[in-house]
């Protein structure tokens, strides 16, 4: 009876959430939509979720919120093994920085199982003293996101790859022609000709295309997907309880879908103003007042491996991030047990690759 009640509550939630999508379909109403969604989501913190979770029942209940990651990213139809191999070399190629000190991997590290980040609040640039002003997000699963960068200014991986190379506080190459010359001087001309099927194939566009092809292979694997696919032993009892708490606390207002995020923009400080008001988020790109303090909702895949958190790296630990999100986004002060429980679940999203 308990789980039938809970299941019905979730069905109602899904219907109301769909209705909210229609009711608040304009960007200007995105905050209203999320408040509406969050309020309904918070209703799940009633007795419908009070009992210890059963794996089968819980899977059925959350199937409307989460899906396993797809096996391929959008855009892979033109990727070849040769293009991917070239892109991997370029991802680690320091010739794409002004002084040969940095590659894509410097800030988005794939070595040592670092989760596609450098675990710094802000990343250092190639030029001594240069430092970024936003936290470097993970490259894992990035091609599934609605857009790239915290403010969504790049539509896809290829466009994103072009940005840091020419950014003066990142890799600091002065222009596209210099980047192309550096790659030619590094001995890549023959490989580009083979991959792209013509001579003089080393172009800035092709450099970005090859890097994007490699990044499209970076799809994480975790036990949560095993659970979603039917493995009742994939998650521990504590992790199942944490999933329960994640849903019932209202986190699903923003963190849903295959990525548990990455599919929408949200105001940082939705319910209670966020202390850092210097970075106005998407407003810097759109000049639309409705976009002030709006940022892309981060994916929670491999989240425990990507500290520190938020666009400004202000939360040093996963537990701190969970607590702050409760305060600023949900208007709730989650107790230590609830925070620890949610953190336990989120660690089931650790990358096993």
mmCIF file of C-alpha atoms in Angstrom:
data_model
loop_
_atom_site.group_PDB
_atom_site.id
_atom_site.type_symbol
_atom_site.label_atom_id
_atom_site.label_comp_id
_atom_site.label_asym_id
_atom_site.label_seq_id
_atom_site.Cartn_x
_atom_site.Cartn_y
_atom_site.Cartn_z
ATOM 1 C CA UNK A 1 0.000 0.000 0.000
ATOM 2 C CA UNK A 2 2.809 2.348 0.950
ATOM 3 C CA UNK A 3 4.539 2.037 -2.425
ATOM 4 C CA UNK A 4 1.278 2.323 -4.350
ATOM 5 C CA UNK A 5 0.690 5.636 -2.604
ATOM 6 C CA UNK A 6 4.243 6.736 -3.365
ATOM 7 C CA UNK A 7 3.957 5.676 -6.990
ATOM 8 C CA UNK A 8 0.726 7.621 -7.395
ATOM 9 C CA UNK A 9 2.337 10.695 -5.854
ATOM 10 C CA UNK A 10 5.132 10.497 -8.415
ATOM 11 C CA UNK A 11 2.686 10.039 -11.291
ATOM 12 C CA UNK A 12 0.889 13.182 -10.128
ATOM 13 C CA UNK A 13 4.251 14.934 -9.915
ATOM 14 C CA UNK A 14 5.137 13.961 -13.489
ATOM 15 C CA UNK A 15 1.783 15.174 -14.787
ATOM 16 C CA UNK A 16 2.097 18.475 -12.959
ATOM 17 C CA UNK A 17 5.705 18.865 -14.091
ATOM 18 C CA UNK A 18 4.633 18.348 -17.718
ATOM 19 C CA UNK A 19 1.876 20.878 -17.200
ATOM 20 C CA UNK A 20 4.400 23.330 -15.788
ATOM 21 C CA UNK A 21 6.539 22.914 -18.913
ATOM 22 C CA UNK A 22 3.567 24.041 -20.991
ATOM 23 C CA UNK A 23 2.385 26.696 -18.587
ATOM 24 C CA UNK A 24 5.822 28.283 -18.182
ATOM 25 C CA UNK A 25 7.328 27.572 -21.597
ATOM 26 C CA UNK A 26 8.888 31.018 -22.089
ATOM 27 C CA UNK A 27 12.433 31.612 -20.829
ATOM 28 C CA UNK A 28 11.231 34.555 -18.751
ATOM 29 C CA UNK A 29 9.065 32.150 -16.785
ATOM 30 C CA UNK A 30 11.753 29.537 -16.129
ATOM 31 C CA UNK A 31 12.152 30.572 -12.501
ATOM 32 C CA UNK A 32 8.397 30.378 -11.934
ATOM 33 C CA UNK A 33 8.359 26.946 -13.516
ATOM 34 C CA UNK A 34 11.091 25.681 -11.232
ATOM 35 C CA UNK A 35 9.427 27.085 -8.115
ATOM 36 C CA UNK A 36 6.256 25.282 -9.221
ATOM 37 C CA UNK A 37 8.197 22.066 -9.839
ATOM 38 C CA UNK A 38 10.133 22.309 -6.582
ATOM 39 C CA UNK A 39 6.996 22.845 -4.523
ATOM 40 C CA UNK A 40 5.446 19.719 -5.994
ATOM 41 C CA UNK A 41 8.723 17.831 -5.545
ATOM 42 C CA UNK A 42 8.883 18.800 -1.898
ATOM 43 C CA UNK A 43 5.509 17.156 -1.398
ATOM 44 C CA UNK A 44 7.357 13.875 -1.844
ATOM 45 C CA UNK A 45 8.999 14.360 1.548
ATOM 46 C CA UNK A 46 5.826 13.103 3.229
ATOM 47 C CA UNK A 47 5.189 9.615 4.506
ATOM 48 C CA UNK A 48 5.124 8.323 0.925
ATOM 49 C CA UNK A 49 8.906 8.068 1.163
ATOM 50 C CA UNK A 50 9.205 7.242 4.836
ATOM 51 C CA UNK A 51 9.721 3.480 4.657
ATOM 52 C CA UNK A 52 12.994 1.746 3.881
ATOM 53 C CA UNK A 53 13.316 1.538 0.091
ATOM 54 C CA UNK A 54 12.807 -1.595 -1.933
ATOM 55 C CA UNK A 55 15.001 -1.646 -5.041
ATOM 56 C CA UNK A 56 12.311 -2.696 -7.514
ATOM 57 C CA UNK A 57 9.715 -0.296 -6.151
ATOM 58 C CA UNK A 58 12.151 2.595 -5.973
ATOM 59 C CA UNK A 59 13.334 2.000 -9.531
ATOM 60 C CA UNK A 60 9.758 2.104 -10.742
ATOM 61 C CA UNK A 61 9.133 5.301 -8.821
ATOM 62 C CA UNK A 62 12.157 7.199 -10.145
ATOM 63 C CA UNK A 63 12.006 5.967 -13.736
ATOM 64 C CA UNK A 64 10.146 9.116 -14.733
ATOM 65 C CA UNK A 65 12.989 11.294 -13.471
ATOM 66 C CA UNK A 66 16.155 9.455 -14.503
ATOM 67 C CA UNK A 67 17.364 7.434 -17.485
ATOM 68 C CA UNK A 68 20.639 5.610 -18.153
ATOM 69 C CA UNK A 69 23.212 7.429 -20.234
ATOM 70 C CA UNK A 70 23.042 6.749 -23.953
ATOM 71 C CA UNK A 71 25.822 4.674 -25.503
ATOM 72 C CA UNK A 72 26.694 7.418 -27.999
ATOM 73 C CA UNK A 73 26.665 11.210 -27.927
ATOM 74 C CA UNK A 74 24.999 13.410 -30.542
ATOM 75 C CA UNK A 75 27.328 14.068 -33.487
ATOM 76 C CA UNK A 76 29.139 10.740 -33.514
ATOM 77 C CA UNK A 77 27.773 9.724 -36.907
ATOM 78 C CA UNK A 78 30.778 11.242 -38.716
ATOM 79 C CA UNK A 79 33.429 10.206 -36.186
ATOM 80 C CA UNK A 80 35.990 7.641 -37.264
ATOM 81 C CA UNK A 81 38.558 5.768 -35.213
ATOM 82 C CA UNK A 82 41.276 7.829 -36.924
ATOM 83 C CA UNK A 83 39.588 11.150 -36.125
ATOM 84 C CA UNK A 84 39.072 10.123 -32.509
ATOM 85 C CA UNK A 85 42.729 9.094 -32.194
ATOM 86 C CA UNK A 86 43.827 12.436 -33.655
ATOM 87 C CA UNK A 87 41.521 14.279 -31.282
ATOM 88 C CA UNK A 88 42.962 12.434 -28.312
ATOM 89 C CA UNK A 89 46.482 13.513 -29.292
ATOM 90 C CA UNK A 90 45.325 17.104 -29.688
ATOM 91 C CA UNK A 91 43.557 16.999 -26.326
ATOM 92 C CA UNK A 92 46.933 16.414 -24.683
ATOM 93 C CA UNK A 93 48.881 18.659 -27.093
ATOM 94 C CA UNK A 94 50.674 21.556 -25.367
ATOM 95 C CA UNK A 95 51.435 23.206 -28.727
ATOM 96 C CA UNK A 96 47.914 24.604 -28.478
ATOM 97 C CA UNK A 97 49.029 26.980 -25.720
ATOM 98 C CA UNK A 98 51.037 30.150 -26.210
ATOM 99 C CA UNK A 99 54.143 28.884 -24.431
ATOM 100 C CA UNK A 100 53.786 25.116 -24.710
ATOM 101 C CA UNK A 101 52.818 24.661 -21.063
ATOM 102 C CA UNK A 102 49.149 23.708 -21.304
ATOM 103 C CA UNK A 103 46.779 21.380 -23.095
ATOM 104 C CA UNK A 104 43.050 20.742 -22.747
ATOM 105 C CA UNK A 105 44.008 18.137 -20.159
ATOM 106 C CA UNK A 106 45.629 20.736 -17.915
ATOM 107 C CA UNK A 107 42.251 21.977 -16.680
ATOM 108 C CA UNK A 108 40.080 18.994 -17.658
ATOM 109 C CA UNK A 109 42.264 16.156 -16.497
ATOM 110 C CA UNK A 110 41.636 12.638 -17.676
ATOM 111 C CA UNK A 111 44.842 11.263 -16.187
ATOM 112 C CA UNK A 112 45.026 9.780 -12.693
ATOM 113 C CA UNK A 113 41.215 9.337 -12.665
ATOM 114 C CA UNK A 114 40.711 12.971 -11.712
ATOM 115 C CA UNK A 115 37.205 13.152 -13.147
ATOM 116 C CA UNK A 116 37.851 15.487 -16.058
ATOM 117 C CA UNK A 117 38.724 18.455 -13.817
ATOM 118 C CA UNK A 118 41.791 19.881 -12.062
ATOM 119 C CA UNK A 119 40.092 20.082 -8.631
ATOM 120 C CA UNK A 120 41.005 23.764 -8.326
ATOM 121 C CA UNK A 121 38.587 26.548 -7.527
ATOM 122 C CA UNK A 122 39.797 28.448 -10.594
ATOM 123 C CA UNK A 123 42.228 27.107 -13.183
ATOM 124 C CA UNK A 124 45.611 28.673 -13.877
ATOM 125 C CA UNK A 125 46.260 30.049 -17.345
ATOM 126 C CA UNK A 126 49.311 29.407 -19.520
ATOM 127 C CA UNK A 127 50.719 32.870 -18.857
ATOM 128 C CA UNK A 128 52.082 33.231 -15.342
ATOM 129 C CA UNK A 129 49.598 34.970 -13.081
ATOM 130 C CA UNK A 130 46.606 34.415 -15.333
ATOM 131 C CA UNK A 131 43.674 32.669 -13.696
ATOM 132 C CA UNK A 132 40.132 31.934 -14.770
ATOM 133 C CA UNK A 133 37.048 33.352 -13.090
ATOM 134 C CA UNK A 134 34.840 30.248 -13.158
ATOM 135 C CA UNK A 135 35.331 26.704 -11.982
ATOM 136 C CA UNK A 136 36.345 24.265 -14.739
ATOM 137 C CA UNK A 137 33.530 21.735 -15.307
ATOM 138 C CA UNK A 138 34.192 18.110 -16.116
ATOM 139 C CA UNK A 139 34.630 17.044 -19.727
ATOM 140 C CA UNK A 140 33.014 13.660 -19.028
ATOM 141 C CA UNK A 141 29.539 13.460 -20.612
ATOM 142 C CA UNK A 142 29.825 17.092 -21.736
ATOM 143 C CA UNK A 143 28.461 16.351 -25.194
ATOM 144 C CA UNK A 144 25.105 15.371 -23.692
ATOM 145 C CA UNK A 145 24.595 18.834 -22.169
ATOM 146 C CA UNK A 146 22.121 21.380 -23.482
ATOM 147 C CA UNK A 147 25.076 23.683 -24.220
ATOM 148 C CA UNK A 148 28.682 24.218 -23.139
ATOM 149 C CA UNK A 149 30.234 26.469 -20.467
ATOM 150 C CA UNK A 150 28.419 27.589 -17.330
ATOM 151 C CA UNK A 151 26.629 30.305 -19.308
ATOM 152 C CA UNK A 152 25.840 28.131 -22.333
ATOM 153 C CA UNK A 153 27.686 30.397 -24.759
ATOM 154 C CA UNK A 154 28.864 27.485 -26.924
ATOM 155 C CA UNK A 155 26.297 25.286 -28.626
ATOM 156 C CA UNK A 156 28.358 22.099 -28.780
ATOM 157 C CA UNK A 157 31.729 20.482 -28.102
ATOM 158 C CA UNK A 158 33.292 21.723 -31.323
ATOM 159 C CA UNK A 159 32.418 25.339 -30.596
ATOM 160 C CA UNK A 160 33.564 24.918 -26.999
ATOM 161 C CA UNK A 161 36.933 23.518 -28.051
ATOM 162 C CA UNK A 162 37.719 26.698 -29.964
ATOM 163 C CA UNK A 163 37.267 28.949 -26.939
ATOM 164 C CA UNK A 164 39.996 28.143 -24.386
ATOM 165 C CA UNK A 165 42.795 27.969 -26.979
ATOM 166 C CA UNK A 166 42.335 31.665 -27.850
ATOM 167 C CA UNK A 167 41.245 32.852 -24.398
ATOM 168 C CA UNK A 168 43.973 35.172 -23.016
ATOM 169 C CA UNK A 169 43.531 33.854 -19.460
ATOM 170 C CA UNK A 170 43.586 30.223 -20.547
ATOM 171 C CA UNK A 171 45.809 28.813 -23.308
ATOM 172 C CA UNK A 172 46.347 32.312 -24.725
ATOM 173 C CA UNK A 173 47.156 31.546 -28.379
ATOM 174 C CA UNK A 174 46.831 34.993 -30.053
ATOM 175 C CA UNK A 175 44.827 33.901 -33.110
ATOM 176 C CA UNK A 176 43.651 30.931 -35.159
ATOM 177 C CA UNK A 177 46.528 31.199 -37.632
ATOM 178 C CA UNK A 178 49.069 30.779 -34.832
ATOM 179 C CA UNK A 179 47.270 27.696 -33.536
ATOM 180 C CA UNK A 180 47.295 26.177 -37.019
ATOM 181 C CA UNK A 181 50.998 26.956 -37.480
ATOM 182 C CA UNK A 182 51.849 25.405 -34.131
ATOM 183 C CA UNK A 183 50.044 22.178 -35.030
ATOM 184 C CA UNK A 184 51.746 22.021 -38.424
ATOM 185 C CA UNK A 185 55.141 22.627 -36.789
ATOM 186 C CA UNK A 186 54.358 19.820 -34.338
ATOM 187 C CA UNK A 187 54.162 17.401 -37.280
ATOM 188 C CA UNK A 188 50.429 16.774 -37.614
ATOM 189 C CA UNK A 189 49.936 17.635 -41.313
ATOM 190 C CA UNK A 190 50.012 14.081 -42.660
ATOM 191 C CA UNK A 191 47.643 12.793 -39.994
ATOM 192 C CA UNK A 192 45.155 15.596 -40.679
ATOM 193 C CA UNK A 193 45.316 14.853 -44.416
ATOM 194 C CA UNK A 194 44.544 11.188 -43.747
ATOM 195 C CA UNK A 195 41.678 11.912 -41.346
ATOM 196 C CA UNK A 196 40.018 14.679 -43.379
ATOM 197 C CA UNK A 197 40.831 13.333 -46.838
ATOM 198 C CA UNK A 198 42.644 16.282 -48.351
ATOM 199 C CA UNK A 199 45.917 18.173 -48.293
ATOM 200 C CA UNK A 200 46.303 21.264 -46.119
ATOM 201 C CA UNK A 201 43.661 19.883 -43.778
ATOM 202 C CA UNK A 202 45.139 21.540 -40.695
ATOM 203 C CA UNK A 203 42.578 24.247 -40.040
ATOM 204 C CA UNK A 204 41.296 25.682 -36.805
ATOM 205 C CA UNK A 205 37.885 24.239 -37.534
ATOM 206 C CA UNK A 206 39.336 20.760 -38.064
ATOM 207 C CA UNK A 207 41.420 21.017 -34.894
ATOM 208 C CA UNK A 208 38.246 21.666 -32.924
ATOM 209 C CA UNK A 209 36.341 18.955 -34.809
ATOM 210 C CA UNK A 210 38.957 16.317 -33.961
ATOM 211 C CA UNK A 211 39.059 17.301 -30.282
ATOM 212 C CA UNK A 212 35.259 17.162 -30.148
ATOM 213 C CA UNK A 213 35.278 13.689 -31.733
ATOM 214 C CA UNK A 214 37.522 12.451 -28.939
ATOM 215 C CA UNK A 215 35.424 14.155 -26.265
ATOM 216 C CA UNK A 216 32.308 12.465 -27.645
ATOM 217 C CA UNK A 217 33.798 9.167 -26.456
ATOM 218 C CA UNK A 218 33.959 10.352 -22.837
ATOM 219 C CA UNK A 219 30.829 8.709 -21.472
ATOM 220 C CA UNK A 220 31.021 7.671 -17.855
ATOM 221 C CA UNK A 221 29.930 4.318 -16.468
ATOM 222 C CA UNK A 222 28.507 3.953 -12.975
ATOM 223 C CA UNK A 223 26.523 1.746 -10.658
ATOM 224 C CA UNK A 224 23.484 4.015 -10.752
ATOM 225 C CA UNK A 225 22.945 3.123 -14.406
ATOM 226 C CA UNK A 226 23.296 -0.534 -13.483
ATOM 227 C CA UNK A 227 20.506 0.009 -10.962
ATOM 228 C CA UNK A 228 18.318 1.803 -13.509
ATOM 229 C CA UNK A 229 18.823 -1.088 -15.920
ATOM 230 C CA UNK A 230 17.519 -3.597 -13.379
ATOM 231 C CA UNK A 231 20.434 -4.684 -11.174
ATOM 232 C CA UNK A 232 19.046 -4.803 -7.641
ATOM 233 C CA UNK A 233 22.522 -5.354 -6.209
ATOM 234 C CA UNK A 234 24.086 -2.311 -7.870
ATOM 235 C CA UNK A 235 23.329 0.056 -4.985
ATOM 236 C CA UNK A 236 23.715 -0.541 -1.278
ATOM 237 C CA UNK A 237 20.833 -0.088 1.143
ATOM 238 C CA UNK A 238 22.398 3.206 2.220
ATOM 239 C CA UNK A 239 22.625 4.401 -1.375
ATOM 240 C CA UNK A 240 19.005 3.474 -2.023
ATOM 241 C CA UNK A 241 18.005 5.468 1.035
ATOM 242 C CA UNK A 242 20.118 8.347 -0.271
ATOM 243 C CA UNK A 243 18.301 8.205 -3.601
ATOM 244 C CA UNK A 244 15.029 8.334 -1.691
ATOM 245 C CA UNK A 245 16.258 11.389 0.195
ATOM 246 C CA UNK A 246 17.542 13.026 -3.014
ATOM 247 C CA UNK A 247 14.084 12.783 -4.559
ATOM 248 C CA UNK A 248 12.062 13.657 -1.477
ATOM 249 C CA UNK A 249 14.215 16.675 -0.629
ATOM 250 C CA UNK A 250 13.332 18.317 -3.942
ATOM 251 C CA UNK A 251 16.665 17.952 -5.757
ATOM 252 C CA UNK A 252 14.757 16.600 -8.755
ATOM 253 C CA UNK A 253 13.422 20.110 -9.428
ATOM 254 C CA UNK A 254 16.604 20.660 -11.443
ATOM 255 C CA UNK A 255 18.663 17.466 -11.389
ATOM 256 C CA UNK A 256 16.787 15.054 -13.619
ATOM 257 C CA UNK A 257 17.283 13.220 -16.897
ATOM 258 C CA UNK A 258 20.179 10.968 -17.896
ATOM 259 C CA UNK A 259 22.745 13.473 -16.596
ATOM 260 C CA UNK A 260 20.878 14.368 -13.400
ATOM 261 C CA UNK A 261 21.213 17.943 -14.652
ATOM 262 C CA UNK A 262 22.848 19.565 -17.662
ATOM 263 C CA UNK A 263 19.521 20.082 -19.414
ATOM 264 C CA UNK A 264 18.366 23.514 -18.212
ATOM 265 C CA UNK A 265 19.445 26.871 -16.789
ATOM 266 C CA UNK A 266 18.565 27.977 -13.294
ATOM 267 C CA UNK A 267 19.037 31.014 -11.115
ATOM 268 C CA UNK A 268 21.775 30.613 -8.536
ATOM 269 C CA UNK A 269 19.980 31.691 -5.395
ATOM 270 C CA UNK A 270 16.482 30.779 -6.518
ATOM 271 C CA UNK A 271 14.879 30.949 -3.080
ATOM 272 C CA UNK A 272 17.520 32.721 -1.000
ATOM 273 C CA UNK A 273 19.982 35.133 -2.673
ATOM 274 C CA UNK A 274 23.397 33.602 -3.329
ATOM 275 C CA UNK A 275 26.152 35.631 -1.646
ATOM 276 C CA UNK A 276 28.347 36.004 -4.748
ATOM 277 C CA UNK A 277 26.631 38.590 -6.939
ATOM 278 C CA UNK A 278 29.682 39.580 -8.991
ATOM 279 C CA UNK A 279 29.166 36.874 -11.627
ATOM 280 C CA UNK A 280 25.809 37.500 -13.298
ATOM 281 C CA UNK A 281 25.902 34.305 -15.381
ATOM 282 C CA UNK A 282 24.073 34.173 -18.708
ATOM 283 C CA UNK A 283 23.239 37.853 -18.441
ATOM 284 C CA UNK A 284 26.811 38.578 -19.522
ATOM 285 C CA UNK A 285 26.077 36.823 -22.822
ATOM 286 C CA UNK A 286 22.447 37.785 -23.466
ATOM 287 C CA UNK A 287 21.978 41.148 -21.691
ATOM 288 C CA UNK A 288 18.534 39.849 -20.844
ATOM 289 C CA UNK A 289 17.589 40.869 -17.280
ATOM 290 C CA UNK A 290 15.773 37.530 -16.898
ATOM 291 C CA UNK A 291 19.156 35.804 -17.252
ATOM 292 C CA UNK A 292 20.795 37.494 -14.281
ATOM 293 C CA UNK A 293 22.473 34.878 -12.082
ATOM 294 C CA UNK A 294 21.272 32.111 -14.385
ATOM 295 C CA UNK A 295 23.733 29.250 -14.904
ATOM 296 C CA UNK A 296 23.544 25.868 -16.545
ATOM 297 C CA UNK A 297 22.526 23.271 -13.991
ATOM 298 C CA UNK A 298 25.533 20.961 -13.648
ATOM 299 C CA UNK A 299 25.300 17.244 -14.220
ATOM 300 C CA UNK A 300 25.676 15.152 -11.092
ATOM 301 C CA UNK A 301 27.385 12.282 -12.903
ATOM 302 C CA UNK A 302 30.791 11.663 -11.244
ATOM 303 C CA UNK A 303 30.052 14.625 -8.961
ATOM 304 C CA UNK A 304 32.014 13.333 -5.969
ATOM 305 C CA UNK A 305 35.190 13.369 -8.091
ATOM 306 C CA UNK A 306 34.902 16.973 -9.275
ATOM 307 C CA UNK A 307 35.270 19.182 -6.189
ATOM 308 C CA UNK A 308 35.161 22.098 -5.577
ATOM 309 C CA UNK A 309 31.615 22.951 -6.629
ATOM 310 C CA UNK A 310 29.449 25.671 -8.208
ATOM 311 C CA UNK A 311 30.422 28.123 -10.917
ATOM 312 C CA UNK A 312 32.610 29.960 -8.420
ATOM 313 C CA UNK A 313 34.078 26.876 -6.741
ATOM 314 C CA UNK A 314 32.820 28.149 -3.393
ATOM 315 C CA UNK A 315 31.762 24.778 -1.973
ATOM 316 C CA UNK A 316 34.834 22.778 -1.065
ATOM 317 C CA UNK A 317 33.136 19.470 -0.308
ATOM 318 C CA UNK A 318 30.207 17.530 -1.695
ATOM 319 C CA UNK A 319 28.424 17.732 1.648
ATOM 320 C CA UNK A 320 28.861 21.503 1.746
ATOM 321 C CA UNK A 321 27.467 21.775 -1.783
ATOM 322 C CA UNK A 322 24.399 19.702 -0.881
ATOM 323 C CA UNK A 323 23.705 21.790 2.206
ATOM 324 C CA UNK A 324 24.104 25.085 0.329
ATOM 325 C CA UNK A 325 21.843 23.939 -2.499
ATOM 326 C CA UNK A 326 19.186 23.132 0.060
ATOM 327 C CA UNK A 327 19.428 26.641 1.469
ATOM 328 C CA UNK A 328 19.760 28.726 -1.703
ATOM 329 C CA UNK A 329 17.734 26.677 -4.175
ATOM 330 C CA UNK A 330 15.111 24.941 -2.023
ATOM 331 C CA UNK A 331 14.869 27.147 1.049
ATOM 332 C CA UNK A 332 15.594 24.165 3.302
ATOM 333 C CA UNK A 333 18.306 23.546 5.868
ATOM 334 C CA UNK A 334 18.991 19.859 5.422
ATOM 335 C CA UNK A 335 20.271 18.206 8.578
ATOM 336 C CA UNK A 336 23.608 16.407 8.690
ATOM 337 C CA UNK A 337 22.056 12.963 8.347
ATOM 338 C CA UNK A 338 20.089 13.965 5.255
ATOM 339 C CA UNK A 339 23.134 15.609 3.680
ATOM 340 C CA UNK A 340 25.273 12.532 4.368
ATOM 341 C CA UNK A 341 22.562 10.278 2.962
ATOM 342 C CA UNK A 342 22.295 12.241 -0.294
ATOM 343 C CA UNK A 343 26.090 12.338 -0.599
ATOM 344 C CA UNK A 344 26.179 8.563 -0.205
ATOM 345 C CA UNK A 345 23.787 8.177 -3.131
ATOM 346 C CA UNK A 346 25.697 10.646 -5.303
ATOM 347 C CA UNK A 347 28.873 8.621 -4.864
ATOM 348 C CA UNK A 348 27.163 5.777 -6.717
ATOM 349 C CA UNK A 349 27.574 8.054 -9.750
ATOM 350 C CA UNK A 350 31.374 7.770 -9.587
ATOM 351 C CA UNK A 351 32.937 6.912 -12.929
ATOM 352 C CA UNK A 352 34.141 3.317 -13.208
ATOM 353 C CA UNK A 353 35.990 3.824 -16.492
#
